[in-house]
Coordinates of C-alpha atoms in Angstrom, one line a residue:
M1 CA -3.5 -1.9 23.0
P2 CA -3.0 -3.0 19.4
E3 CA -3.9 -0.6 16.6
V4 CA -4.9 -2.6 13.6
S5 CA -4.7 -0.8 10.2
M6 CA -6.2 -1.9 6.9
Q7 CA -4.9 -1.0 3.4
H8 CA -6.5 -2.2 0.2
A9 CA -6.1 -2.4 -3.5
Y10 CA -8.6 -3.5 -6.1
Y11 CA -9.3 -4.4 -9.7
A12 CA -12.4 -5.3 -11.7
S13 CA -12.8 -8.4 -13.8
N14 CA -15.7 -10.6 -15.0
D15 CA -18.3 -8.2 -13.6
S16 CA -16.9 -8.4 -10.1
L17 CA -14.8 -6.2 -8.0
H18 CA -11.8 -8.0 -6.4
L19 CA -10.6 -6.3 -3.2
L20 CA -7.2 -7.3 -1.8
M21 CA -6.7 -6.2 1.8
K22 CA -3.7 -6.1 4.2
F23 CA -4.2 -5.9 7.9
E24 CA -1.4 -5.3 10.5
D25 CA -0.9 -3.8 13.9
V26 CA 1.0 -0.6 13.3
R27 CA 2.1 -0.6 17.0
Q28 CA 3.5 -4.1 16.6
V29 CA 1.9 -5.2 19.8
L30 CA -0.2 -8.0 18.1
D31 CA 0.7 -10.5 15.4
I32 CA -2.6 -10.3 13.6
L33 CA -1.6 -13.2 11.4
Q34 CA -1.6 -15.5 14.4
A35 CA -4.5 -13.8 16.3
A36 CA -7.1 -13.3 13.5
S37 CA -9.7 -16.0 13.5
S38 CA -12.4 -14.8 11.1
Y39 CA -13.9 -11.8 9.4
E40 CA -17.4 -10.6 8.7
Y41 CA -18.5 -8.2 5.9
A42 CA -21.6 -6.5 4.7
V43 CA -22.4 -4.1 1.9
R44 CA -24.8 -1.5 3.2
T45 CA -26.5 1.5 1.6
G46 CA -24.4 3.9 3.7
L47 CA -21.8 4.3 6.5
S48 CA -24.2 3.6 9.4
E49 CA -24.8 0.2 10.9
R50 CA -28.5 1.1 10.6
D51 CA -28.3 1.3 6.8
R52 CA -29.9 -1.5 4.8
V53 CA -27.8 -4.6 4.1
L54 CA -27.5 -5.6 0.4
L55 CA -25.3 -8.7 1.1
E56 CA -23.3 -10.1 4.0
D57 CA -21.2 -13.1 4.9
S58 CA -18.8 -14.5 7.6
V59 CA -15.6 -16.2 6.7
N60 CA -13.3 -18.3 8.9
L61 CA -9.7 -17.7 8.2
P62 CA -7.5 -20.7 7.1
D63 CA -4.5 -21.9 9.0
R64 CA -1.3 -20.0 8.5
K65 CA 0.7 -20.9 5.3
I66 CA 4.4 -20.9 5.0
T67 CA 4.3 -18.2 2.4
D68 CA 2.5 -15.7 4.8
V69 CA 4.3 -12.6 5.9
E70 CA 5.0 -12.4 9.6
G71 CA 2.6 -9.9 11.3
Q72 CA 0.4 -9.3 8.2
L73 CA -3.0 -10.7 7.3
H74 CA -3.9 -10.7 3.6
V75 CA -7.5 -11.2 2.6
K76 CA -9.1 -11.3 -0.9
L77 CA -12.8 -10.5 -1.3
S78 CA -14.9 -10.4 -4.4
L79 CA -18.1 -8.4 -4.7
P80 CA -20.7 -8.5 -7.5
G81 CA -20.6 -5.5 -9.7
R82 CA -24.2 -4.6 -9.1
V83 CA -23.5 -3.5 -5.5
V84 CA -20.4 -1.4 -6.4
Q85 CA -22.0 1.9 -6.6
E86 CA -22.7 5.1 -4.6
P87 CA -23.7 5.4 -1.8
N88 CA -22.9 1.8 -0.9
V89 CA -20.2 1.0 1.7
L90 CA -18.4 -2.2 2.5
H91 CA -18.4 -2.8 6.3
L92 CA -15.7 -5.2 7.4
Q93 CA -14.9 -6.5 10.9
V94 CA -11.9 -8.7 11.6
W95 CA -12.0 -10.8 14.8
Q96 CA -8.9 -11.6 16.8
V97 CA -8.5 -14.1 19.6
L98 CA -6.5 -12.5 22.4
S99 CA -5.7 -14.2 25.7
G100 CA -8.0 -17.1 26.6
Q101 CA -11.3 -16.8 24.8
E102 CA -11.3 -13.0 24.7
R103 CA -12.0 -11.6 21.3
M104 CA -11.5 -8.2 19.8
G105 CA -13.0 -6.9 16.6
A106 CA -11.4 -4.2 14.3
E107 CA -13.9 -2.4 12.1
F108 CA -13.2 -0.8 8.7
R109 CA -15.2 0.9 6.0
V110 CA -14.6 1.0 2.2
P111 CA -16.8 3.4 0.2
L112 CA -17.9 1.9 -3.1
N113 CA -18.5 3.7 -6.4
S114 CA -19.3 2.6 -9.9
A115 CA -15.9 4.0 -11.3
M116 CA -14.1 1.2 -9.4
M117 CA -15.6 -1.2 -12.0
Q118 CA -13.6 0.5 -14.7
K119 CA -10.2 -0.3 -13.2
G120 CA -8.8 -3.5 -14.8
Y121 CA -5.2 -3.4 -13.6
L122 CA -3.2 -3.8 -10.4
L123 CA 0.2 -2.5 -9.4
T124 CA 2.3 -5.1 -7.8
H125 CA 5.8 -5.6 -6.4
A126 CA 7.9 -7.1 -9.2
G127 CA 9.7 -9.5 -6.8
T128 CA 6.8 -10.8 -4.7
G129 CA 3.8 -10.2 -6.9
K130 CA 2.0 -8.7 -3.9
P131 CA -0.1 -5.5 -4.5
I132 CA 1.1 -2.1 -3.8
Y133 CA -1.2 -1.2 -0.9
Q134 CA 0.4 2.0 0.4
N135 CA 0.9 5.0 -1.8
Y136 CA 4.7 5.2 -1.4
I137 CA 7.7 3.2 -2.5
T138 CA 11.4 3.9 -2.7
T139 CA 13.7 4.4 -5.7
S140 CA 15.1 0.9 -5.3
D141 CA 11.7 -0.7 -5.7
K142 CA 10.4 -2.2 -8.9
L143 CA 6.7 -2.5 -9.9
L144 CA 4.9 -4.7 -12.2
V145 CA 1.6 -3.8 -14.0
R146 CA -0.9 -6.7 -14.1
S147 CA -3.7 -6.2 -16.5
Y148 CA -7.1 -7.9 -16.1
S149 CA -8.8 -6.0 -18.9
P150 CA -7.9 -5.4 -22.6
S151 CA -8.7 -1.7 -22.2
D152 CA -5.9 -1.5 -19.5
S153 CA -3.2 -3.1 -21.6
A154 CA -1.4 0.3 -21.8
M155 CA -1.4 3.3 -19.5
L156 CA 0.1 6.7 -19.2
V157 CA 2.3 7.6 -16.2
N158 CA 3.1 11.2 -15.3
R159 CA 5.9 12.3 -12.9
F160 CA 5.7 15.5 -10.9
E161 CA 8.5 17.1 -9.0
L162 CA 8.2 17.2 -5.2
D163 CA 7.6 20.8 -4.2
F164 CA 5.3 20.7 -1.2
M165 CA 5.6 22.6 2.0
P166 CA 5.4 20.8 5.5
A167 CA 2.2 21.5 7.5
A168 CA 1.8 24.9 9.0
P169 CA 1.1 25.2 12.8
P170 CA -2.4 24.4 13.9
M171 CA -3.2 28.0 14.7
S172 CA -2.0 29.4 11.4
M173 CA -4.9 31.0 9.5
S174 CA -3.1 32.0 6.3
K175 CA -4.2 30.4 3.1
P176 CA -3.0 30.6 -0.5
A177 CA -4.9 33.1 -2.7
V178 CA -5.6 30.5 -5.4
P179 CA -5.6 26.7 -5.6
R180 CA -2.1 25.2 -6.3
T181 CA -1.4 23.4 -9.6
I182 CA 1.8 21.6 -10.5
A183 CA 3.1 20.8 -14.0
V184 CA 4.0 17.4 -15.3
A185 CA 7.8 16.9 -15.3
E186 CA 7.8 13.9 -17.6
S187 CA 5.5 11.2 -19.0
D188 CA 5.8 7.6 -20.1
T189 CA 3.6 4.8 -21.4
L190 CA 3.5 1.4 -19.7
L191 CA 2.4 -1.8 -21.3
A192 CA 0.8 -4.7 -19.4
S193 CA 3.4 -6.9 -17.6
D194 CA 6.0 -4.0 -17.9
T195 CA 8.4 -3.8 -15.0
L196 CA 8.8 -0.2 -13.8
S197 CA 12.0 1.1 -12.1
F198 CA 12.1 4.4 -10.3
E199 CA 15.4 6.1 -10.8
R200 CA 14.1 9.5 -9.9
E201 CA 12.1 10.5 -6.8
G202 CA 8.9 12.3 -7.3
L203 CA 5.1 11.9 -7.4
Y204 CA 4.0 9.5 -10.1
L205 CA 0.4 9.4 -11.3
F206 CA -0.9 6.3 -13.2
N207 CA -3.8 6.7 -15.6
P208 CA -4.1 10.4 -14.9
E209 CA -7.1 10.9 -17.1
S210 CA -9.2 8.2 -15.6
A211 CA -11.6 8.2 -12.6
F212 CA -9.3 5.8 -10.8
A213 CA -6.0 7.5 -11.2
R214 CA -3.4 6.1 -8.8
G215 CA -0.7 8.2 -7.2
I216 CA 2.6 6.8 -5.9
L217 CA 5.1 8.9 -3.9
V218 CA 8.7 7.7 -4.6
L219 CA 11.3 8.7 -2.1
P220 CA 15.0 7.6 -1.7
G221 CA 16.5 5.6 1.2
K222 CA 14.4 3.2 3.2
Y223 CA 11.2 5.3 3.5
P224 CA 9.1 5.3 5.6
L225 CA 12.0 4.7 8.0
V226 CA 14.4 7.5 8.8
T227 CA 17.9 6.0 8.3
K228 CA 20.1 8.8 6.8
A229 CA 21.5 11.8 8.6
E230 CA 20.0 14.3 6.1
E231 CA 16.6 12.8 6.7
L232 CA 16.7 13.8 10.4
I233 CA 16.6 17.5 9.8
P234 CA 13.4 18.3 7.8
P235 CA 11.0 16.8 10.5
L236 CA 12.5 19.1 13.1
I237 CA 10.6 22.0 11.5
Y238 CA 7.9 21.6 14.2
L239 CA 10.5 22.2 17.1
T240 CA 13.0 24.6 15.7
T241 CA 13.3 28.3 14.7
S242 CA 14.2 29.3 11.1
Q243 CA 17.7 30.2 12.3
E244 CA 18.2 26.8 13.9
R245 CA 17.0 25.0 10.8
E246 CA 19.3 27.1 8.6
A247 CA 22.3 26.2 10.8
L248 CA 21.3 22.5 10.7
F249 CA 21.0 22.4 6.9
K250 CA 24.4 24.2 6.5
A251 CA 26.2 22.0 8.9
P252 CA 29.1 20.0 7.3
D253 CA 28.1 17.0 9.4
P254 CA 24.3 16.7 9.6
K255 CA 24.4 13.8 12.0
A256 CA 26.7 15.6 14.4
A257 CA 24.5 18.8 14.1
V258 CA 21.3 16.9 14.9
D259 CA 23.0 15.1 17.9
A260 CA 24.2 18.5 19.2
F261 CA 20.6 19.9 18.9
W262 CA 19.1 17.0 20.9
L263 CA 21.9 17.1 23.4
E264 CA 21.2 20.7 24.1
V265 CA 17.5 20.0 24.4
G266 CA 18.0 16.9 26.6
G267 CA 20.8 18.2 28.8
N268 CA 22.6 14.9 28.8
E269 CA 23.3 12.0 26.5
S270 CA 20.8 9.6 28.1
T271 CA 17.8 12.0 27.8
A272 CA 18.9 13.1 24.3
R273 CA 18.9 9.4 23.1
E274 CA 15.5 8.9 24.6
L275 CA 14.2 12.1 22.9
I276 CA 15.6 11.1 19.5
R277 CA 14.1 7.6 19.8
A278 CA 10.7 9.0 20.7
Y279 CA 10.6 11.8 18.2
Y280 CA 11.8 9.8 15.1
K281 CA 9.6 6.8 16.0
R282 CA 6.7 9.2 15.7
V283 CA 8.1 10.5 12.4
E284 CA 8.3 6.9 11.0
M285 CA 4.8 6.1 12.2
A286 CA 3.4 9.3 10.6
N287 CA 5.1 8.2 7.4
K288 CA 3.5 4.8 7.5
L289 CA 0.0 6.1 8.3
Y290 CA -0.4 9.5 6.7
T291 CA 1.7 9.7 3.6
A292 CA -0.3 11.4 0.8
H293 CA 1.2 13.5 -2.0
K294 CA 3.9 14.3 0.4
A295 CA 5.7 12.5 3.2
G296 CA 3.6 11.6 6.2
W297 CA 5.5 13.7 8.7
A298 CA 4.8 16.8 6.5
T299 CA 1.0 16.3 6.5
D300 CA -1.4 17.9 9.0
R301 CA -2.1 14.6 10.7
G302 CA 1.6 13.8 10.8
M303 CA 2.4 17.1 12.4
I304 CA -0.1 16.6 15.2
Y305 CA 0.9 13.0 15.7
I306 CA 4.6 13.9 16.1
I307 CA 4.0 16.7 18.6
Y308 CA 1.1 15.3 20.6
G309 CA 1.4 11.6 20.1
R310 CA -1.3 9.0 19.5
P311 CA -4.7 10.4 20.2
S312 CA -6.8 9.0 23.0
S313 CA -9.7 8.4 20.6
V314 CA -10.4 8.7 16.9
S315 CA -13.8 9.0 15.3
Q316 CA -15.0 9.6 11.7
V317 CA -18.3 11.1 10.5
G318 CA -18.6 11.6 6.8
P319 CA -15.4 13.4 5.5
N320 CA -14.3 14.5 9.0
I321 CA -11.9 12.6 11.3
T322 CA -11.8 13.8 14.9
W323 CA -8.8 13.2 17.2
I324 CA -9.3 13.7 20.9
Y325 CA -6.5 14.0 23.5
R326 CA -8.0 13.5 26.9
E327 CA -6.8 15.5 29.9
S328 CA -3.8 14.1 31.7
D329 CA -1.2 15.0 34.3
T330 CA 0.9 16.7 31.6
S331 CA -1.6 18.0 29.1
P332 CA -5.1 19.5 29.0
Y333 CA -8.0 18.2 26.9
I334 CA -7.8 19.1 23.2
K335 CA -9.6 18.1 20.0
F336 CA -8.5 18.3 16.4
V337 CA -10.8 17.8 13.4
F338 CA -9.4 16.9 10.0
T339 CA -11.5 17.0 6.8
K340 CA -10.9 15.0 3.7
K341 CA -9.7 17.0 0.7
E342 CA -10.1 16.1 -2.9
N343 CA -6.7 15.1 -4.3
N344 CA -5.8 13.7 -7.6
F345 CA -3.0 11.6 -6.2
T346 CA -4.4 10.0 -3.0
E347 CA -7.5 9.2 -0.9
N348 CA -5.4 9.6 2.2
Y349 CA -5.2 13.4 2.4
Y350 CA -6.9 15.2 5.3
E351 CA -6.5 18.9 6.3
L352 CA -6.7 20.2 9.8
I353 CA -9.4 22.7 10.5
R354 CA -7.1 25.3 12.0
R355 CA -8.1 27.5 15.0
R356 CA -6.4 30.4 16.7
E357 CA -7.3 28.8 20.0
Y358 CA -4.7 26.1 19.4
E359 CA -1.8 28.6 19.9
D360 CA -1.3 28.1 23.7
S361 CA -1.6 24.3 23.5
W362 CA 0.8 24.1 20.5
Y363 CA 3.5 26.3 22.0
S364 CA 3.2 24.5 25.4
S365 CA 3.6 21.1 23.8
V366 CA 6.6 22.3 21.7
A367 CA 8.1 23.8 24.8
K368 CA 7.8 20.5 26.6
W369 CA 9.8 18.8 23.9
R370 CA 12.4 21.5 24.0
A371 CA 12.6 21.1 27.8
G372 CA 13.5 17.5 27.4
K373 CA 10.2 16.0 28.5
T374 CA 9.6 12.5 27.1
N375 CA 6.4 11.7 28.8
L376 CA 4.2 13.5 26.2

């Protein structure tokens, strides 16, 4: 089945909030640009469908244009400033026509708050002019600041060094004694229409003192893809011992060392290739979906996705997201709950509610990987 995702950017102008949204099927089963026929939206006084409607509309999508990006649907929606306030929520449903007359609707929610009306700028790709929807780019990308408000004609940008640990196992109960703080490595001021190049990787925070600060994770290579030998080793933390990782990092030829690891796990070249393909496909998907202030594979959701795969069902109530893996021939039923955490850099950071009871399931799942099982 397709898994349609939505990313959005926004800016305020002329007492309206302008939302720019990008839809795509992260599993690449469906070309939503071809399949999507219309969308409906409503601003309600809460997350529930039972909450009062403040405004609503239905829009038929125009025919595909030659400038459209294959597999991506881009929609722009404007809301009057009077409805952009807590606790209002934008409810959006995109309808796709599948085979014959069958239709499928993908639903999304965007919480609204009054601070959004203070953001009068948009970060865009310098080459295409399209908004930066995700919170990551690479060191080869160039951004352009578009200002829609005189107050946002200049903005401060802080860069922080990347010094974040990968997710701890789901049964780990240890927590830091005090909340972590990180120091600014360098600062710069951007003017409207400035083009920004990222020569150094790091975590960049735009307008750090505002209510709508925007964080961008800048990594080298072709992130979120894994294309370099040295990028293959860090995500193996979930399968390896500390001694194995030390040997991998010290190996003179990282690619050969990783291949040797998977060959030992798989037992033969064919199985090893299948394992490598499955594992790093999950790493790349975790990077696309769960990148926060650190790479997606290193987050709690990324860790669970890599080891357990796509959940059978996902639900969200308030700040909590629940993943359920139904019982199968190879795995028992298990449930993971992630709770949203306040983060100055991103709205996409959720922490797993860890439990000691996960220990047996975790070690069993890791053991299956290390036994060369690919039907996880």
